[in-house]
Short mmCIF file of C-alpha atoms and ligand atoms in Angstrom, two decimals:
data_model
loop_
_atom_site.label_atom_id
_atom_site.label_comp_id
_atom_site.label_asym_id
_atom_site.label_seq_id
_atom_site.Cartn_x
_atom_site.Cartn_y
_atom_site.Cartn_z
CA UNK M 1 -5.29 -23.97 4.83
CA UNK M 2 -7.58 -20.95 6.34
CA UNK M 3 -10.27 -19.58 4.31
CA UNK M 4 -9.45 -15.89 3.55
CA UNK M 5 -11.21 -13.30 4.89
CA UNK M 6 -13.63 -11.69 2.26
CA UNK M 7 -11.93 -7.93 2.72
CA UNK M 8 -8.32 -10.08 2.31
CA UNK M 9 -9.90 -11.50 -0.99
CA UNK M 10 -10.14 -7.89 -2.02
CA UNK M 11 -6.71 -6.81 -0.82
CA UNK M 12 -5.63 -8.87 -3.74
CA UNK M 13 -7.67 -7.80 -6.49
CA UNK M 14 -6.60 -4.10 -6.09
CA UNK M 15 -3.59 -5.07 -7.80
CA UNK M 16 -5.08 -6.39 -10.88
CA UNK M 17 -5.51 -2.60 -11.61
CA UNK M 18 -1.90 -1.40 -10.99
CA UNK M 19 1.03 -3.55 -9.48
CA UNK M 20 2.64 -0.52 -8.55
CA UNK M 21 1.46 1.74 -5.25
CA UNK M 22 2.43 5.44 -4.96
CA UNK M 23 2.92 6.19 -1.42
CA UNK M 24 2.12 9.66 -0.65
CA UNK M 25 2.42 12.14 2.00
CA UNK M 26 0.76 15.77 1.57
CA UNK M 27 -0.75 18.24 3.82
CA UNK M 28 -2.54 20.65 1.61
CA UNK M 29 -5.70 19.12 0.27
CA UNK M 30 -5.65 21.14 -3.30
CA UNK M 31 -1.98 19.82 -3.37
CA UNK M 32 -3.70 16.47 -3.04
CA UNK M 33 -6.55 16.55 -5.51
CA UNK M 34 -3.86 17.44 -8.01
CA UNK M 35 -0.99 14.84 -6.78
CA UNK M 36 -3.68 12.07 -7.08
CA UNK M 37 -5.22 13.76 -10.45
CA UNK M 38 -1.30 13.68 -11.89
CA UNK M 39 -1.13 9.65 -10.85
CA UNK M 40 -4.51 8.98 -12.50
CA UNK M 41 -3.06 10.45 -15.69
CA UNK M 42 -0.01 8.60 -15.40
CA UNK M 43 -1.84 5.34 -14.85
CA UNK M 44 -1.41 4.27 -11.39
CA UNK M 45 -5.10 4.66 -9.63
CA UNK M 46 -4.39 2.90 -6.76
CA UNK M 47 -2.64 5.67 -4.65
CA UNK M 48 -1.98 5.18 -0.50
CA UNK M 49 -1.96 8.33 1.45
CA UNK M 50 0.24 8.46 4.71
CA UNK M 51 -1.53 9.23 8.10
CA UNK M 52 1.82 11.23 8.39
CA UNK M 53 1.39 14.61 7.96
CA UNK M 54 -0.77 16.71 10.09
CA UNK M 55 -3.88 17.51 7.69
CA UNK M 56 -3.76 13.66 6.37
CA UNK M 57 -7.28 13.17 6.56
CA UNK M 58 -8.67 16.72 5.48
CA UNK M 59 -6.56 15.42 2.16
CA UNK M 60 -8.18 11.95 2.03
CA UNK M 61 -11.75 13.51 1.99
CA UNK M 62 -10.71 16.44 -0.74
CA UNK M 63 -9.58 13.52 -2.79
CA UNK M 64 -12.15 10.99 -2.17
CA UNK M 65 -14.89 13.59 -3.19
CA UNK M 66 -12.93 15.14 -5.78
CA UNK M 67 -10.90 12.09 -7.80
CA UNK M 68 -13.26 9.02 -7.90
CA UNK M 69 -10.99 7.61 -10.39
CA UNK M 70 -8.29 7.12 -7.78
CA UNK M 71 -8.79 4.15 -5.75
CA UNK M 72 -7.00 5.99 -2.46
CA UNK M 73 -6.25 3.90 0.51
CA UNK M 74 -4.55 5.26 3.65
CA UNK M 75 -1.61 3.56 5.21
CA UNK M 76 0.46 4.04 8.82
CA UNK M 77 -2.90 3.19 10.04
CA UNK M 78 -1.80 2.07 13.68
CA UNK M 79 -4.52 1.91 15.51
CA UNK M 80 -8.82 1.32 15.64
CA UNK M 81 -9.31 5.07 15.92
CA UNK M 82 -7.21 6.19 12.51
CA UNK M 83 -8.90 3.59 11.07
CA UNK M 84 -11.77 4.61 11.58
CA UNK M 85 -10.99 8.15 10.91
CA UNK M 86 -10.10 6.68 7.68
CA UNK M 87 -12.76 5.12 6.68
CA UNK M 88 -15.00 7.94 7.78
CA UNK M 89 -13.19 10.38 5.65
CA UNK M 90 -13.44 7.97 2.37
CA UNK M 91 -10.61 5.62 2.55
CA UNK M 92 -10.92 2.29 -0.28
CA UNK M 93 -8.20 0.81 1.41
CA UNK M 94 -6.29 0.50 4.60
CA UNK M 95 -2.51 -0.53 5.39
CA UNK M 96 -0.71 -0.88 8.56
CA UNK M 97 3.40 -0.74 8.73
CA UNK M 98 3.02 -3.91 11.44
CA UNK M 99 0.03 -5.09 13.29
CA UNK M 100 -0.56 -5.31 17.14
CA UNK M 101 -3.13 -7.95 18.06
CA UNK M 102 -5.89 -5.30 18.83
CA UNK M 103 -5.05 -4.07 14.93
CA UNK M 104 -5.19 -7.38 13.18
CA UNK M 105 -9.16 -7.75 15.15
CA UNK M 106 -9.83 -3.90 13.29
CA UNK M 107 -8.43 -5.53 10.39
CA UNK M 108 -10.77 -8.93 9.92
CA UNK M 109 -13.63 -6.59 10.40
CA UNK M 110 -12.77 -3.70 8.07
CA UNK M 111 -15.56 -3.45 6.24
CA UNK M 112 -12.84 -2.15 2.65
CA UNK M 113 -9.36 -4.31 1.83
CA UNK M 114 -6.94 -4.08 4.85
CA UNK M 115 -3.15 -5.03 4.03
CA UNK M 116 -1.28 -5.72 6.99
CA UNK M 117 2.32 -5.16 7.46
CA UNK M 118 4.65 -7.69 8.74
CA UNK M 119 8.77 -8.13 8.39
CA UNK M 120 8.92 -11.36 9.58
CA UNK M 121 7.75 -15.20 9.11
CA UNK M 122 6.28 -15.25 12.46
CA UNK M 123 4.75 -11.97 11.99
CA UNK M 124 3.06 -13.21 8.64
CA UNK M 125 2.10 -16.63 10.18
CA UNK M 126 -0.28 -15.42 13.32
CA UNK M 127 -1.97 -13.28 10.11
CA UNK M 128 -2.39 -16.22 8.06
CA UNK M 129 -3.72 -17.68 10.99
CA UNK M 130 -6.50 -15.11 11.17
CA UNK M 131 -6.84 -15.80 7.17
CA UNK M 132 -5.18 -12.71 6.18
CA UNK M 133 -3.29 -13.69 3.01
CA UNK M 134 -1.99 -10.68 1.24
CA UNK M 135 0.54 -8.52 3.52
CA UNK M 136 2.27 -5.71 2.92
CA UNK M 137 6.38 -6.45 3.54
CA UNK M 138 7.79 -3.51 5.54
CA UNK M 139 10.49 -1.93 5.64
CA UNK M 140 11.01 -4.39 2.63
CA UNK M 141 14.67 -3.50 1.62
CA UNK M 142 16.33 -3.36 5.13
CA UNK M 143 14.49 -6.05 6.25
CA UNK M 144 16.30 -8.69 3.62
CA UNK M 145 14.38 -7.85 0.48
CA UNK M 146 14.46 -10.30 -2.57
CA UNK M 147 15.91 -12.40 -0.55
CA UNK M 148 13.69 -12.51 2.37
CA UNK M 149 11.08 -12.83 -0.02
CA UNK M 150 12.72 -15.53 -1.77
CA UNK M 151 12.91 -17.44 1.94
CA UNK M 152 9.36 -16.84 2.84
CA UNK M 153 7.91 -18.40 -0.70
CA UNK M 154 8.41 -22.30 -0.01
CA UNK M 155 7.28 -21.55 3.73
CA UNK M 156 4.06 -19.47 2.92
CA UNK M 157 2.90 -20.26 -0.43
CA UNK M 158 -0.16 -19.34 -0.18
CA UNK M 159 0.67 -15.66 0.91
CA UNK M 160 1.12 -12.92 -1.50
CA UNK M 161 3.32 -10.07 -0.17
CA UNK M 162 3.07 -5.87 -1.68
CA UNK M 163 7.19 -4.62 -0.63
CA UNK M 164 7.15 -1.45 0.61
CA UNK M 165 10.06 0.43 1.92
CA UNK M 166 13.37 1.49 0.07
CA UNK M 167 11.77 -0.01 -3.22
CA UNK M 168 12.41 2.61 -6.68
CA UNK M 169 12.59 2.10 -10.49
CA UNK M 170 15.41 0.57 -10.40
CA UNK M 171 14.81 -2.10 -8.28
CA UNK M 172 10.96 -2.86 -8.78
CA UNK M 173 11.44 -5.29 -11.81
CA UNK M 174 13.22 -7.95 -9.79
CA UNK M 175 10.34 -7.47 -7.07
CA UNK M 176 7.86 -7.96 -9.56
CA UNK M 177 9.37 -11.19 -10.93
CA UNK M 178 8.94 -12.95 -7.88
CA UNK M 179 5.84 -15.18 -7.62
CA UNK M 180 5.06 -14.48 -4.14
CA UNK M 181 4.65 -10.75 -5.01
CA UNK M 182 1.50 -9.16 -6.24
CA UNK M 183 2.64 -5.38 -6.05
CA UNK M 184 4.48 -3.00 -4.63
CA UNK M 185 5.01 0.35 -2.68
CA UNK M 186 7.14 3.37 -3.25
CA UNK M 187 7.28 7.03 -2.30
CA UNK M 188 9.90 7.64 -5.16
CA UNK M 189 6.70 8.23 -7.83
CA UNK M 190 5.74 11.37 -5.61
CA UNK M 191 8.83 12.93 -4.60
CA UNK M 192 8.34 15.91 -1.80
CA UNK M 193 10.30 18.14 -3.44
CA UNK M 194 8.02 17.90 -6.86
CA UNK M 195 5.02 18.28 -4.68
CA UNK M 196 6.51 21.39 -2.58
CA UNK M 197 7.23 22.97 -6.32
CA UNK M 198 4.04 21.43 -7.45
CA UNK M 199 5.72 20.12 -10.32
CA UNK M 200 2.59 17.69 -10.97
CA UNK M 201 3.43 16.84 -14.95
CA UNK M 202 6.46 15.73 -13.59
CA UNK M 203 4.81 13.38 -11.30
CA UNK M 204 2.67 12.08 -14.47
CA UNK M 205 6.33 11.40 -15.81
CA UNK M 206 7.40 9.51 -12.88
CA UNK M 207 3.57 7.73 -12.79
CA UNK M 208 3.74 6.98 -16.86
CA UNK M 209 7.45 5.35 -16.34
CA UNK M 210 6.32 2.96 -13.27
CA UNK M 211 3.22 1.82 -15.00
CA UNK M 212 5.15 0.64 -17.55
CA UNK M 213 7.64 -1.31 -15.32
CA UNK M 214 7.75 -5.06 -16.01
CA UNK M 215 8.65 -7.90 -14.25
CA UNK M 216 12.67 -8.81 -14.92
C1 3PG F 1 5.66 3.44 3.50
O1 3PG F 1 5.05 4.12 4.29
O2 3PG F 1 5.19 2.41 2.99
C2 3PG F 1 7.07 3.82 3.19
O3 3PG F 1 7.44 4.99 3.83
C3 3PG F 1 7.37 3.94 1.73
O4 3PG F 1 8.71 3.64 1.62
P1 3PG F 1 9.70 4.46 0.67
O5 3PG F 1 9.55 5.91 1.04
O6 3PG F 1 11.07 3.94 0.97
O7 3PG F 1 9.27 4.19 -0.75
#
């Protein structure tokens, strides 16, 4: 067994505040401040905001200075310079889809909770190795899902997994009931098209309804 590292220890605990992850994309940073304001309100603080769209990290800092209430990490981080950009523009959190060795090194030293993304056993091994013990599972659904997660429990026991990828309402309870996860990810809380229309009470709907989600 390999001691955790103390930002990995963290990683964990961000779920004790919401098992369910909005994952975000926006480029307009007013667009932001009210897309994570509308979450807040709907009860899921912990938000992760995509490196994907051009003015990602002009967003980030509008939120992080505006919505302290929102615990907003930034994910697609793929490399030492985003995530440093990151955390220089206010990031609580990182994530990574997958992890190259030079990652997983920018990882044990973040100085905030990195989660790691791995599809595989191997994958999630050489990060236990490191003591990295909560990963993010990505692309969870086409890369076998419940049942993947189902296969890596009596292997890994000791690692707690956040699905990401093709998750929505519909499936997250049977996610949640698994012991080997801790939370999960989904885009389908923030839908473009309500952000383009800036439909943000709708996105408090969506928010309210996946707080409320419970294990099957
Ligand atoms: C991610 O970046 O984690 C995924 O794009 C989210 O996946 P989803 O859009 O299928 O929810």
């Amino acid at each position: 067994m390999f001691a955790s590292t103390p930002a990995q220890l963290a990683a964990r605990d961000l779920f004790k505040l919401a098992r369910i992850v909005p994952v975000v994309s926006v480029d307009d940073p007013a667009d932001g401040v009210a897309l994570a304001r509308a979450l807040v309100a709907g009860g899921l603080p912990i938000v992760e905001m995509t490196l994907r769209s051009p003015n990602a990290l002009a967003v980030i800092r509008a939120i992080a200075k505006a919505v302290p209430d929102a615990v907003l990490g930034v994910g697609t981080v793929l490399d030492k310079e985003q995530a440093a950009a990151a955390l220089e523009a206010g990031a609580r959190f990182l994530v990574s889809p997958g992890v190259t060795p030079a990652l997983a090194e920018v990882a044990a030293n973040c100085p905030v909770p990195f989660l790691p993304g791995i599809a595989t056993v191997s994958e999630a091994m050489r990060l236990r190795e490191m003591g990295f013990t909560t990963l993010k599972f990505f692309p969870a659904e086409s890369s076998g899902g419940i049942a993947a997660l189902k296969g890596f429990h009596p292997v890994l026991p000791d690692i707690a997994f956040c699905p990401t990828g093709g998750i929505d309402a519909g499936k997250a309870p049977a996610y949640l009931a698994l012991p080997n996860v801790v939370g999960l990810g989904g885009s389908w809380i923030a839908p473009a098209g309500l952000v383009k229309s800036r439909d943000f009470a709708a996105i408090t709907a969506l928010a309210r309804t996946a707080s409320a989600i419970l294990p099957a």
